PDB file of C-alpha atoms in Angstrom:
ATOM      1  CA  MET A   1     -86.066  15.415 -84.602  1.00 39.00           C
ATOM      2  CA  SER A   2     -87.706  15.058 -81.154  1.00 42.00           C
ATOM      3  CA  ASN A   3     -86.516  17.123 -78.191  1.00 45.00           C
ATOM      4  CA  LYS A   4     -87.768  14.480 -75.786  1.00 53.00           C
ATOM      5  CA  LYS A   5     -85.118  13.152 -73.420  1.00 55.00           C
ATOM      6  CA  PRO A   6     -84.261   9.459 -73.950  1.00 59.00           C
ATOM      7  CA  ALA A   7     -85.794   7.268 -71.274  1.00 70.00           C
ATOM      8  CA  ASN A   8     -83.612   5.237 -68.921  1.00 78.00           C
ATOM      9  CA  SER A   9     -84.247   1.490 -68.883  1.00 83.00           C
ATOM     10  CA  ILE A  10     -85.474  -0.460 -65.849  1.00 86.00           C
ATOM     11  CA  TYR A  11     -81.983  -1.989 -65.539  1.00 88.00           C
ATOM     12  CA  GLU A  12     -80.359   1.449 -65.427  1.00 88.00           C
ATOM     13  CA  HIS A  13     -82.749   2.599 -62.689  1.00 87.00           C
ATOM     14  CA  LEU A  14     -82.177  -0.559 -60.645  1.00 91.00           C
ATOM     15  CA  ALA A  15     -78.386  -0.456 -61.122  1.00 91.00           C
ATOM     16  CA  SER A  16     -78.189   3.256 -60.253  1.00 92.00           C
ATOM     17  CA  GLY A  17     -80.354   2.762 -57.164  1.00 91.00           C
ATOM     18  CA  GLY A  18     -78.446  -0.329 -56.018  1.00 92.00           C
ATOM     19  CA  LEU A  19     -75.051   1.348 -56.397  1.00 93.00           C
ATOM     20  CA  SER A  20     -76.242   4.459 -54.567  1.00 92.00           C
ATOM     21  CA  GLY A  21     -77.590   2.313 -51.702  1.00 91.00           C
ATOM     22  CA  PHE A  22     -74.341   0.340 -51.528  1.00 94.00           C
ATOM     23  CA  ALA A  23     -72.162   3.469 -51.393  1.00 92.00           C
ATOM     24  CA  ALA A  24     -74.248   5.194 -48.707  1.00 90.00           C
ATOM     25  CA  ALA A  25     -74.656   2.077 -46.535  1.00 90.00           C
ATOM     26  CA  LEU A  26     -70.974   1.156 -46.544  1.00 91.00           C
ATOM     27  CA  ALA A  27     -69.770   4.698 -45.850  1.00 90.00           C
ATOM     28  CA  LEU A  28     -72.260   5.504 -43.095  1.00 90.00           C
ATOM     29  CA  GLN A  29     -72.749   2.224 -41.192  1.00 91.00           C
ATOM     30  CA  PRO A  30     -70.887   3.541 -38.075  1.00 92.00           C
ATOM     31  CA  LEU A  31     -73.488   6.308 -37.697  1.00 90.00           C
ATOM     32  CA  ASP A  32     -76.306   3.769 -38.010  1.00 88.00           C
ATOM     33  CA  LEU A  33     -74.679   1.605 -35.347  1.00 89.00           C
ATOM     34  CA  LEU A  34     -74.260   4.521 -32.938  1.00 89.00           C
ATOM     35  CA  LYS A  35     -77.848   5.674 -33.498  1.00 86.00           C
ATOM     36  CA  THR A  36     -79.200   2.217 -32.635  1.00 85.00           C
ATOM     37  CA  ARG A  37     -77.064   1.985 -29.469  1.00 85.00           C
ATOM     38  CA  VAL A  38     -78.161   5.456 -28.309  1.00 84.00           C
ATOM     39  CA  GLN A  39     -81.854   4.776 -28.990  1.00 80.00           C
ATOM     40  CA  GLN A  40     -81.963   1.300 -27.427  1.00 77.00           C
ATOM     41  CA  ALA A  41     -80.977   2.591 -23.978  1.00 66.00           C
ATOM     42  CA  ASP A  42     -83.624   2.618 -21.262  1.00 62.00           C
ATOM     43  CA  ALA A  43     -83.604   5.142 -18.445  1.00 50.00           C
ATOM     44  CA  GLY A  44     -80.208   4.099 -17.085  1.00 55.00           C
ATOM     45  CA  GLY A  45     -78.311   3.474 -20.320  1.00 58.00           C
ATOM     46  CA  SER A  46     -75.586   5.631 -21.815  1.00 60.00           C
ATOM     47  CA  ARG A  47     -76.652   8.082 -24.529  1.00 67.00           C
ATOM     48  CA  SER A  48     -73.231   9.545 -25.232  1.00 79.00           C
ATOM     49  CA  ALA A  49     -72.180   8.729 -28.798  1.00 81.00           C
ATOM     50  CA  THR A  50     -68.567   9.411 -27.827  1.00 86.00           C
ATOM     51  CA  ALA A  51     -68.665   7.002 -24.861  1.00 87.00           C
ATOM     52  CA  ILE A  52     -70.383   4.332 -26.958  1.00 86.00           C
ATOM     53  CA  SER A  53     -67.802   4.740 -29.742  1.00 89.00           C
ATOM     54  CA  ARG A  54     -64.943   4.309 -27.285  1.00 90.00           C
ATOM     55  CA  GLN A  55     -66.560   1.217 -25.796  1.00 89.00           C
ATOM     56  CA  ILE A  56     -67.041  -0.375 -29.232  1.00 90.00           C
ATOM     57  CA  TYR A  57     -63.459   0.444 -30.230  1.00 91.00           C
ATOM     58  CA  ALA A  58     -62.070  -0.987 -26.976  1.00 92.00           C
ATOM     59  CA  GLN A  59     -64.011  -4.236 -27.374  1.00 89.00           C
ATOM     60  CA  ASN A  60     -63.860  -4.843 -31.135  1.00 89.00           C
ATOM     61  CA  GLY A  61     -61.422  -2.388 -32.690  1.00 92.00           C
ATOM     62  CA  ILE A  62     -62.236   0.011 -35.520  1.00 92.00           C
ATOM     63  CA  LEU A  63     -64.089  -2.665 -37.510  1.00 91.00           C
ATOM     64  CA  GLY A  64     -66.547  -2.978 -34.636  1.00 90.00           C
ATOM     65  CA  LEU A  65     -68.131   0.239 -35.874  1.00 90.00           C
ATOM     66  CA  TRP A  66     -69.178  -1.620 -39.040  1.00 92.00           C
ATOM     67  CA  ARG A  67     -71.055  -4.361 -37.153  1.00 89.00           C
ATOM     68  CA  GLY A  68     -74.373  -4.960 -38.896  1.00 85.00           C
ATOM     69  CA  THR A  69     -73.059  -4.005 -42.330  1.00 90.00           C
ATOM     70  CA  LEU A  70     -74.226  -7.260 -43.950  1.00 88.00           C
ATOM     71  CA  PRO A  71     -77.920  -6.926 -43.008  1.00 87.00           C
ATOM     72  CA  THR A  72     -77.695  -3.221 -43.837  1.00 88.00           C
ATOM     73  CA  LEU A  73     -76.452  -4.035 -47.348  1.00 91.00           C
ATOM     74  CA  ALA A  74     -78.999  -6.849 -47.681  1.00 87.00           C
ATOM     75  CA  ARG A  75     -81.710  -4.298 -46.964  1.00 86.00           C
ATOM     76  CA  ASN A  76     -80.326  -1.165 -48.605  1.00 88.00           C
ATOM     77  CA  VAL A  77     -78.951  -2.394 -51.923  1.00 92.00           C
ATOM     78  CA  PRO A  78     -82.142  -4.073 -53.192  1.00 91.00           C
ATOM     79  CA  GLY A  79     -84.284  -1.705 -51.121  1.00 89.00           C
ATOM     80  CA  VAL A  80     -82.872   1.494 -52.583  1.00 90.00           C
ATOM     81  CA  ALA A  81     -82.842  -0.030 -56.076  1.00 92.00           C
ATOM     82  CA  ILE A  82     -86.522  -1.026 -55.838  1.00 91.00           C
ATOM     83  CA  TYR A  83     -87.467   2.266 -54.176  1.00 89.00           C
ATOM     84  CA  PHE A  84     -85.868   4.449 -56.835  1.00 88.00           C
ATOM     85  CA  TYR A  85     -87.327   2.406 -59.679  1.00 89.00           C
ATOM     86  CA  SER A  86     -90.787   2.338 -58.042  1.00 89.00           C
ATOM     87  CA  LEU A  87     -90.570   6.081 -57.447  1.00 87.00           C
ATOM     88  CA  GLN A  88     -89.679   6.750 -61.078  1.00 86.00           C
ATOM     89  CA  ALA A  89     -92.384   4.412 -62.425  1.00 87.00           C
ATOM     90  CA  LEU A  90     -95.018   5.892 -60.116  1.00 88.00           C
ATOM     91  CA  ARG A  91     -94.004   9.440 -61.021  1.00 85.00           C
ATOM     92  CA  GLN A  92     -94.291   8.548 -64.694  1.00 85.00           C
ATOM     93  CA  ARG A  93     -97.853   7.317 -64.101  1.00 86.00           C
ATOM     94  CA  LEU A  94     -98.774  10.372 -62.057  1.00 87.00           C
ATOM     95  CA  THR A  95     -97.764  12.688 -64.908  1.00 84.00           C
ATOM     96  CA  GLN A  96    -100.948  11.446 -66.601  1.00 83.00           C
ATOM     97  CA  VAL A  97    -103.171  12.489 -63.667  1.00 82.00           C
ATOM     98  CA  SER A  98    -104.452  16.052 -63.912  1.00 77.00           C
ATOM     99  CA  THR A  99    -104.453  16.505 -60.115  1.00 77.00           C
ATOM    100  CA  PHE A 100    -100.692  16.050 -60.102  1.00 77.00           C
ATOM    101  CA  GLY A 101    -100.244  18.026 -63.329  1.00 60.00           C
ATOM    102  CA  VAL A 102     -96.784  18.137 -64.818  1.00 61.00           C
ATOM    103  CA  ILE A 103     -94.865  21.328 -64.246  1.00 52.00           C
ATOM    104  CA  THR A 104     -93.367  22.745 -67.425  1.00 52.00           C
ATOM    105  CA  VAL A 105     -89.623  23.082 -67.002  1.00 49.00           C
ATOM    106  CA  ASP A 106     -86.691  24.190 -69.085  1.00 51.00           C
ATOM    107  CA  LYS A 107     -85.392  21.349 -71.263  1.00 52.00           C
ATOM    108  CA  SER A 108     -81.920  21.990 -69.892  1.00 52.00           C
ATOM    109  CA  ASN A 109     -83.101  21.035 -66.399  1.00 55.00           C
ATOM    110  CA  PRO A 110     -80.632  18.399 -65.116  1.00 55.00           C
ATOM    111  CA  SER A 111     -83.185  16.102 -63.491  1.00 60.00           C
ATOM    112  CA  ALA A 112     -83.492  12.549 -64.787  1.00 60.00           C
ATOM    113  CA  LEU A 113     -86.895  12.117 -63.088  1.00 67.00           C
ATOM    114  CA  PRO A 114     -90.388  12.920 -64.408  1.00 72.00           C
ATOM    115  CA  LYS A 115     -91.567  16.312 -63.123  1.00 78.00           C
ATOM    116  CA  LEU A 116     -94.660  16.603 -60.932  1.00 82.00           C
ATOM    117  CA  SER A 117     -96.527  19.196 -58.926  1.00 84.00           C
ATOM    118  CA  PRO A 118     -95.704  19.479 -55.195  1.00 84.00           C
ATOM    119  CA  GLN A 119     -98.718  17.251 -54.416  1.00 86.00           C
ATOM    120  CA  GLY A 120     -97.417  14.659 -56.866  1.00 86.00           C
ATOM    121  CA  ASN A 121     -93.961  14.732 -55.297  1.00 85.00           C
ATOM    122  CA  LEU A 122     -95.483  14.141 -51.851  1.00 87.00           C
ATOM    123  CA  VAL A 123     -97.758  11.269 -52.936  1.00 89.00           C
ATOM    124  CA  SER A 124     -95.128   9.487 -55.041  1.00 88.00           C
ATOM    125  CA  GLY A 125     -92.640   9.465 -52.166  1.00 87.00           C
ATOM    126  CA  VAL A 126     -95.179   8.148 -49.626  1.00 89.00           C
ATOM    127  CA  VAL A 127     -96.559   5.330 -51.782  1.00 89.00           C
ATOM    128  CA  ALA A 128     -93.188   4.086 -53.078  1.00 88.00           C
ATOM    129  CA  ARG A 129     -91.636   4.028 -49.610  1.00 88.00           C
ATOM    130  CA  LEU A 130     -94.514   2.193 -47.911  1.00 87.00           C
ATOM    131  CA  GLY A 131     -94.386  -0.704 -50.362  1.00 84.00           C
ATOM    132  CA  VAL A 132     -90.633  -1.146 -50.118  1.00 88.00           C
ATOM    133  CA  GLY A 133     -90.695  -0.760 -46.332  1.00 86.00           C
ATOM    134  CA  LEU A 134     -93.137  -3.619 -45.852  1.00 85.00           C
ATOM    135  CA  LEU A 135     -91.208  -5.877 -48.230  1.00 87.00           C
ATOM    136  CA  LEU A 136     -87.874  -5.312 -46.473  1.00 87.00           C
ATOM    137  CA  ASN A 137     -88.968  -4.983 -42.828  1.00 88.00           C
ATOM    138  CA  PRO A 138     -87.479  -8.399 -41.860  1.00 89.00           C
ATOM    139  CA  PHE A 139     -84.032  -7.064 -42.837  1.00 87.00           C
ATOM    140  CA  SER A 140     -84.691  -3.920 -40.766  1.00 86.00           C
ATOM    141  CA  VAL A 141     -85.400  -6.060 -37.686  1.00 87.00           C
ATOM    142  CA  MET A 142     -82.221  -8.129 -38.210  1.00 87.00           C
ATOM    143  CA  LYS A 143     -80.200  -4.970 -38.848  1.00 85.00           C
ATOM    144  CA  ALA A 144     -81.396  -3.327 -35.616  1.00 83.00           C
ATOM    145  CA  ARG A 145     -80.555  -6.443 -33.600  1.00 85.00           C
ATOM    146  CA  PHE A 146     -77.118  -6.827 -35.166  1.00 83.00           C
ATOM    147  CA  GLU A 147     -76.332  -3.212 -34.298  1.00 83.00           C
ATOM    148  CA  SER A 148     -77.630  -3.586 -30.742  1.00 79.00           C
ATOM    149  CA  ASP A 149     -75.260  -4.883 -28.054  1.00 75.00           C
ATOM    150  CA  ARG A 150     -78.017  -7.114 -26.637  1.00 79.00           C
ATOM    151  CA  TYR A 151     -77.561  -9.871 -29.203  1.00 81.00           C
ATOM    152  CA  ALA A 152     -74.444 -11.749 -30.255  1.00 79.00           C
ATOM    153  CA  TYR A 153     -75.533 -13.058 -33.629  1.00 82.00           C
ATOM    154  CA  LYS A 154     -72.795 -14.517 -35.792  1.00 81.00           C
ATOM    155  CA  SER A 155     -74.809 -14.636 -39.025  1.00 84.00           C
ATOM    156  CA  MET A 156     -78.006 -13.386 -40.629  1.00 85.00           C
ATOM    157  CA  TRP A 157     -79.399 -16.932 -40.579  1.00 88.00           C
ATOM    158  CA  GLU A 158     -78.878 -17.124 -36.819  1.00 89.00           C
ATOM    159  CA  ALA A 159     -80.669 -13.791 -36.404  1.00 87.00           C
ATOM    160  CA  PHE A 160     -83.522 -14.913 -38.649  1.00 90.00           C
ATOM    161  CA  THR A 161     -84.101 -18.221 -36.839  1.00 90.00           C
ATOM    162  CA  SER A 162     -83.759 -16.584 -33.414  1.00 89.00           C
ATOM    163  CA  ILE A 163     -86.459 -14.032 -34.252  1.00 88.00           C
ATOM    164  CA  LEU A 164     -88.778 -16.780 -35.502  1.00 90.00           C
ATOM    165  CA  ARG A 165     -88.232 -18.822 -32.323  1.00 89.00           C
ATOM    166  CA  GLU A 166     -88.915 -15.829 -30.082  1.00 86.00           C
ATOM    167  CA  SER A 167     -91.866 -14.217 -31.800  1.00 84.00           C
ATOM    168  CA  GLY A 168     -92.873 -16.314 -34.794  1.00 88.00           C
ATOM    169  CA  PRO A 169     -93.464 -14.692 -38.211  1.00 88.00           C
ATOM    170  CA  ARG A 170     -94.861 -11.624 -36.446  1.00 86.00           C
ATOM    171  CA  GLY A 171     -91.361 -10.857 -35.195  1.00 86.00           C
ATOM    172  CA  LEU A 172     -90.212 -10.201 -38.764  1.00 87.00           C
ATOM    173  CA  VAL A 173     -92.663  -7.326 -39.120  1.00 84.00           C
ATOM    174  CA  GLN A 174     -92.022  -5.980 -35.616  1.00 83.00           C
ATOM    175  CA  GLY A 175     -91.885  -2.198 -35.652  1.00 83.00           C
ATOM    176  CA  PHE A 176     -93.446  -1.849 -39.114  1.00 85.00           C
ATOM    177  CA  ASN A 177     -96.188   0.486 -37.856  1.00 84.00           C
ATOM    178  CA  ALA A 178     -93.551   2.800 -36.391  1.00 81.00           C
ATOM    179  CA  SER A 179     -91.448   2.427 -39.543  1.00 81.00           C
ATOM    180  CA  ALA A 180     -94.442   3.310 -41.720  1.00 85.00           C
ATOM    181  CA  LEU A 181     -95.242   6.368 -39.611  1.00 83.00           C
ATOM    182  CA  ARG A 182     -91.600   7.402 -39.954  1.00 83.00           C
ATOM    183  CA  ASP A 183     -90.886   6.417 -43.558  1.00 83.00           C
ATOM    184  CA  ALA A 184     -94.100   7.401 -45.331  1.00 85.00           C
ATOM    185  CA  PRO A 185     -94.074  11.068 -44.256  1.00 87.00           C
ATOM    186  CA  PHE A 186     -90.257  11.124 -44.472  1.00 87.00           C
ATOM    187  CA  ALA A 187     -90.258   9.929 -48.083  1.00 86.00           C
ATOM    188  CA  GLY A 188     -93.122  12.206 -49.049  1.00 88.00           C
ATOM    189  CA  LEU A 189     -91.574  15.276 -47.437  1.00 89.00           C
ATOM    190  CA  TYR A 190     -88.142  14.315 -48.740  1.00 88.00           C
ATOM    191  CA  VAL A 191     -89.206  14.131 -52.388  1.00 86.00           C
ATOM    192  CA  LEU A 192     -91.236  17.331 -51.973  1.00 88.00           C
ATOM    193  CA  PHE A 193     -88.266  19.225 -50.456  1.00 90.00           C
ATOM    194  CA  TYR A 194     -85.726  17.636 -52.825  1.00 89.00           C
ATOM    195  CA  GLU A 195     -87.540  18.694 -55.990  1.00 86.00           C
ATOM    196  CA  ALA A 196     -88.273  22.178 -54.625  1.00 88.00           C
ATOM    197  CA  VAL A 197     -84.665  22.815 -53.522  1.00 90.00           C
ATOM    198  CA  LYS A 198     -83.312  21.344 -56.770  1.00 87.00           C
ATOM    199  CA  ASP A 199     -85.501  23.625 -58.909  1.00 85.00           C
ATOM    200  CA  LYS A 200     -84.465  26.735 -56.962  1.00 87.00           C
ATOM    201  CA  THR A 201     -80.786  25.778 -56.916  1.00 87.00           C
ATOM    202  CA  SER A 202     -80.792  25.061 -60.658  1.00 84.00           C
ATOM    203  CA  VAL A 203     -81.932  28.632 -61.289  1.00 83.00           C
ATOM    204  CA  LEU A 204     -79.340  30.099 -58.904  1.00 84.00           C
ATOM    205  CA  LEU A 205     -76.351  28.129 -60.253  1.00 80.00           C
ATOM    206  CA  GLY A 206     -77.098  28.931 -63.862  1.00 69.00           C
ATOM    207  CA  PRO A 207     -75.403  27.012 -66.718  1.00 61.00           C
ATOM    208  CA  ASN A 208     -75.901  23.243 -66.690  1.00 71.00           C
ATOM    209  CA  THR A 209     -72.518  21.505 -66.457  1.00 77.00           C
ATOM    210  CA  ALA A 210     -71.376  18.204 -64.899  1.00 76.00           C
ATOM    211  CA  ILE A 211     -70.002  20.087 -61.870  1.00 82.00           C
ATOM    212  CA  THR A 212     -73.137  22.171 -61.316  1.00 84.00           C
ATOM    213  CA  GLN A 213     -75.319  19.072 -61.711  1.00 82.00           C
ATOM    214  CA  ALA A 214     -73.376  17.229 -59.006  1.00 82.00           C
ATOM    215  CA  ALA A 215     -73.524  20.305 -56.752  1.00 85.00           C
ATOM    216  CA  ILE A 216     -77.294  20.620 -57.275  1.00 87.00           C
ATOM    217  CA  TYR A 217     -77.955  16.951 -56.472  1.00 85.00           C
ATOM    218  CA  THR A 218     -75.698  17.007 -53.400  1.00 87.00           C
ATOM    219  CA  TRP A 219     -77.090  20.219 -51.925  1.00 90.00           C
ATOM    220  CA  SER A 220     -80.705  19.269 -52.652  1.00 89.00           C
ATOM    221  CA  GLY A 221     -80.295  15.785 -51.185  1.00 87.00           C
ATOM    222  CA  ALA A 222     -78.565  17.008 -48.022  1.00 90.00           C
ATOM    223  CA  THR A 223     -81.056  19.820 -47.385  1.00 91.00           C
ATOM    224  CA  ALA A 224     -84.129  17.664 -47.990  1.00 90.00           C
ATOM    225  CA  GLY A 225     -82.681  14.874 -45.837  1.00 88.00           C
ATOM    226  CA  ALA A 226     -82.123  17.152 -42.848  1.00 90.00           C
ATOM    227  CA  MET A 227     -85.596  18.710 -43.003  1.00 89.00           C
ATOM    228  CA  ALA A 228     -87.504  15.435 -43.409  1.00 90.00           C
ATOM    229  CA  THR A 229     -85.427  13.658 -40.745  1.00 90.00           C
ATOM    230  CA  VAL A 230     -86.159  16.138 -37.956  1.00 89.00           C
ATOM    231  CA  ALA A 231     -89.888  15.979 -38.709  1.00 86.00           C
ATOM    232  CA  THR A 232     -90.089  12.171 -38.430  1.00 89.00           C
ATOM    233  CA  HIS A 233     -87.477  11.273 -35.803  1.00 90.00           C
ATOM    234  CA  PRO A 234     -89.813  10.298 -32.889  1.00 91.00           C
ATOM    235  CA  PHE A 235     -91.072   7.317 -34.901  1.00 90.00           C
ATOM    236  CA  ASP A 236     -87.488   6.219 -35.566  1.00 89.00           C
ATOM    237  CA  VAL A 237     -86.880   6.015 -31.807  1.00 90.00           C
ATOM    238  CA  MET A 238     -90.053   3.972 -31.303  1.00 91.00           C
ATOM    239  CA  LYS A 239     -89.156   1.647 -34.192  1.00 86.00           C
ATOM    240  CA  THR A 240     -85.726   0.900 -32.709  1.00 86.00           C
ATOM    241  CA  ARG A 241     -87.119   0.222 -29.229  1.00 88.00           C
ATOM    242  CA  MET A 242     -89.754  -2.157 -30.635  1.00 87.00           C
ATOM    243  CA  GLN A 243     -87.316  -4.082 -32.845  1.00 83.00           C
ATOM    244  CA  VAL A 244     -84.550  -4.425 -30.245  1.00 84.00           C
ATOM    245  CA  ASN A 245     -86.771  -5.084 -27.209  1.00 82.00           C
ATOM    246  CA  SER A 246     -89.556  -7.215 -28.671  1.00 78.00           C
ATOM    247  CA  ASP A 247     -89.287  -9.594 -25.689  1.00 80.00           C
ATOM    248  CA  LEU A 248     -90.356  -6.851 -23.245  1.00 85.00           C
ATOM    249  CA  PRO A 249     -94.118  -6.257 -22.788  1.00 88.00           C
ATOM    250  CA  GLN A 250     -93.819  -2.452 -22.736  1.00 89.00           C
ATOM    251  CA  TYR A 251     -92.563  -2.508 -26.338  1.00 88.00           C
ATOM    252  CA  ARG A 252     -95.169  -4.820 -27.873  1.00 83.00           C
ATOM    253  CA  SER A 253     -97.220  -2.054 -29.514  1.00 87.00           C
ATOM    254  CA  LEU A 254     -96.699   1.455 -30.825  1.00 89.00           C
ATOM    255  CA  ALA A 255     -98.861   3.029 -28.103  1.00 91.00           C
ATOM    256  CA  LYS A 256     -97.141   1.127 -25.274  1.00 92.00           C
ATOM    257  CA  THR A 257     -93.716   2.018 -26.678  1.00 92.00           C
ATOM    258  CA  GLY A 258     -94.598   5.707 -26.830  1.00 92.00           C
ATOM    259  CA  ILE A 259     -95.825   5.640 -23.214  1.00 94.00           C
ATOM    260  CA  ALA A 260     -92.701   3.795 -22.016  1.00 92.00           C
ATOM    261  CA  ILE A 261     -90.358   6.274 -23.697  1.00 92.00           C
ATOM    262  CA  PHE A 262     -92.256   9.253 -22.285  1.00 93.00           C
ATOM    263  CA  GLN A 263     -92.268   7.798 -18.760  1.00 91.00           C
ATOM    264  CA  GLN A 264     -88.521   7.097 -18.888  1.00 89.00           C
ATOM    265  CA  ARG A 265     -87.252  10.200 -20.666  1.00 88.00           C
ATOM    266  CA  GLY A 266     -90.069  12.668 -21.167  1.00 91.00           C
ATOM    267  CA  ILE A 267     -90.546  14.408 -24.511  1.00 92.00           C
ATOM    268  CA  MET A 268     -86.780  14.516 -25.157  1.00 90.00           C
ATOM    269  CA  GLY A 269     -86.722  10.715 -25.240  1.00 89.00           C
ATOM    270  CA  PHE A 270     -88.376  10.872 -28.650  1.00 91.00           C
ATOM    271  CA  PHE A 271     -85.327  12.717 -29.990  1.00 89.00           C
ATOM    272  CA  ASP A 272     -82.614  10.359 -28.717  1.00 88.00           C
ATOM    273  CA  GLY A 273     -80.016   9.976 -31.459  1.00 85.00           C
ATOM    274  CA  ALA A 274     -81.522  12.819 -33.491  1.00 87.00           C
ATOM    275  CA  SER A 275     -78.200  14.554 -34.170  1.00 87.00           C
ATOM    276  CA  ILE A 276     -76.645  11.269 -35.329  1.00 88.00           C
ATOM    277  CA  ARG A 277     -79.602  10.439 -37.575  1.00 88.00           C
ATOM    278  CA  VAL A 278     -79.702  13.944 -39.063  1.00 89.00           C
ATOM    279  CA  SER A 279     -75.952  13.754 -39.782  1.00 89.00           C
ATOM    280  CA  ARG A 280     -76.346  10.332 -41.354  1.00 87.00           C
ATOM    281  CA  LYS A 281     -79.364  11.356 -43.433  1.00 86.00           C
ATOM    282  CA  ILE A 282     -77.619  14.467 -44.720  1.00 88.00           C
ATOM    283  CA  PHE A 283     -74.675  12.424 -45.990  1.00 89.00           C
ATOM    284  CA  SER A 284     -76.796   9.452 -47.037  1.00 87.00           C
ATOM    285  CA  SER A 285     -79.225  11.576 -49.026  1.00 84.00           C
ATOM    286  CA  ALA A 286     -76.419  13.539 -50.654  1.00 85.00           C
ATOM    287  CA  ILE A 287     -74.532  10.363 -51.638  1.00 89.00           C
ATOM    288  CA  SER A 288     -77.586   8.352 -52.738  1.00 88.00           C
ATOM    289  CA  TRP A 289     -79.280  10.966 -54.866  1.00 84.00           C
ATOM    290  CA  THR A 290     -76.037  12.269 -56.366  1.00 86.00           C
ATOM    291  CA  VAL A 291     -74.934   8.777 -57.405  1.00 89.00           C
ATOM    292  CA  TYR A 292     -78.427   7.854 -58.624  1.00 89.00           C
ATOM    293  CA  GLU A 293     -79.182  10.926 -60.718  1.00 84.00           C
ATOM    294  CA  THR A 294     -75.610  11.275 -62.003  1.00 87.00           C
ATOM    295  CA  LEU A 295     -75.620   7.693 -63.291  1.00 89.00           C
ATOM    296  CA  LEU A 296     -79.059   8.129 -64.893  1.00 87.00           C
ATOM    297  CA  VAL A 297     -77.996  11.330 -66.644  1.00 83.00           C
ATOM    298  CA  PHE A 298     -74.749   9.650 -67.769  1.00 85.00           C
ATOM    299  CA  TRP A 299     -76.640   6.736 -69.327  1.00 85.00           C
ATOM    300  CA  ARG A 300     -79.282   9.047 -70.779  1.00 81.00           C
ATOM    301  CA  ASP A 301     -76.601  11.165 -72.461  1.00 78.00           C
ATOM    302  CA  ARG A 302     -74.976   8.039 -73.850  1.00 78.00           C
ATOM    303  CA  HIS A 303     -78.283   7.086 -75.472  1.00 72.00           C
ATOM    304  CA  LYS A 304     -78.248  10.404 -77.324  1.00 68.00           C
ATOM    305  CA  LEU A 305     -74.951   9.458 -78.939  1.00 65.00           C
ATOM    306  CA  VAL A 306     -76.160   6.082 -80.173  1.00 57.00           C
TER     307      VAL A 306
END
């Protein structure tokens, strides 16, 4: 009888990824909204998350903090599903490349993903994220504008047609260069850190049980999310400025946006909203990867019983 772990199907990967994206997006939308409002401000705008929260609550009540949830879900549910499946499929291919040689691990290791070398983890994260980012950038632009207080869109269709009228098809890929410079290294570093922390934590926590598995996924996701977020945050600020202010000439290119931010705020301007984004990424990463890997392991274990 083979000791090989049963493989999860494409539908299980997509369903696990979609559910993890849905859970994280719905729970953490208020932090996304606050981050966008903090980052959109020019030299004279408010950067206090507390003041912005109070203003939103006074104007729209508690549900105002979930403004932009629909475009967030439209981006995150399919986006996370496609990303996780692409990541798994790419990792499976890379196990056949000697440069990214497979690391031999204990068969009791709780991971549901193919194991790679650190270089393989870095490359798989970068490539998978770039492809998904380009595909879903139009939803990122609409999401940023919904969350901004500079637009009063009532529907995603209104946002879509407004962007096309203003900037043409180019408006739908506005900020992609900044997104790519943020997301590619973020995803690569994230997967690298996640696998490294997970391997070390698995050894420290000992016996493989459902509780220890959940703890390993949560801790690894949160730690990797915090580390990768800090390293890539300046590009997140530039992306938001470009997507929210595409009608202003100083935000028409990545270089111009960087110069404008530096002139207005100095080097600290590139870290506006950093604490909010780090907090969101810690929770988002913990929720997403815990839900994703837990569901994959659950379905994989069920296959063993069939």
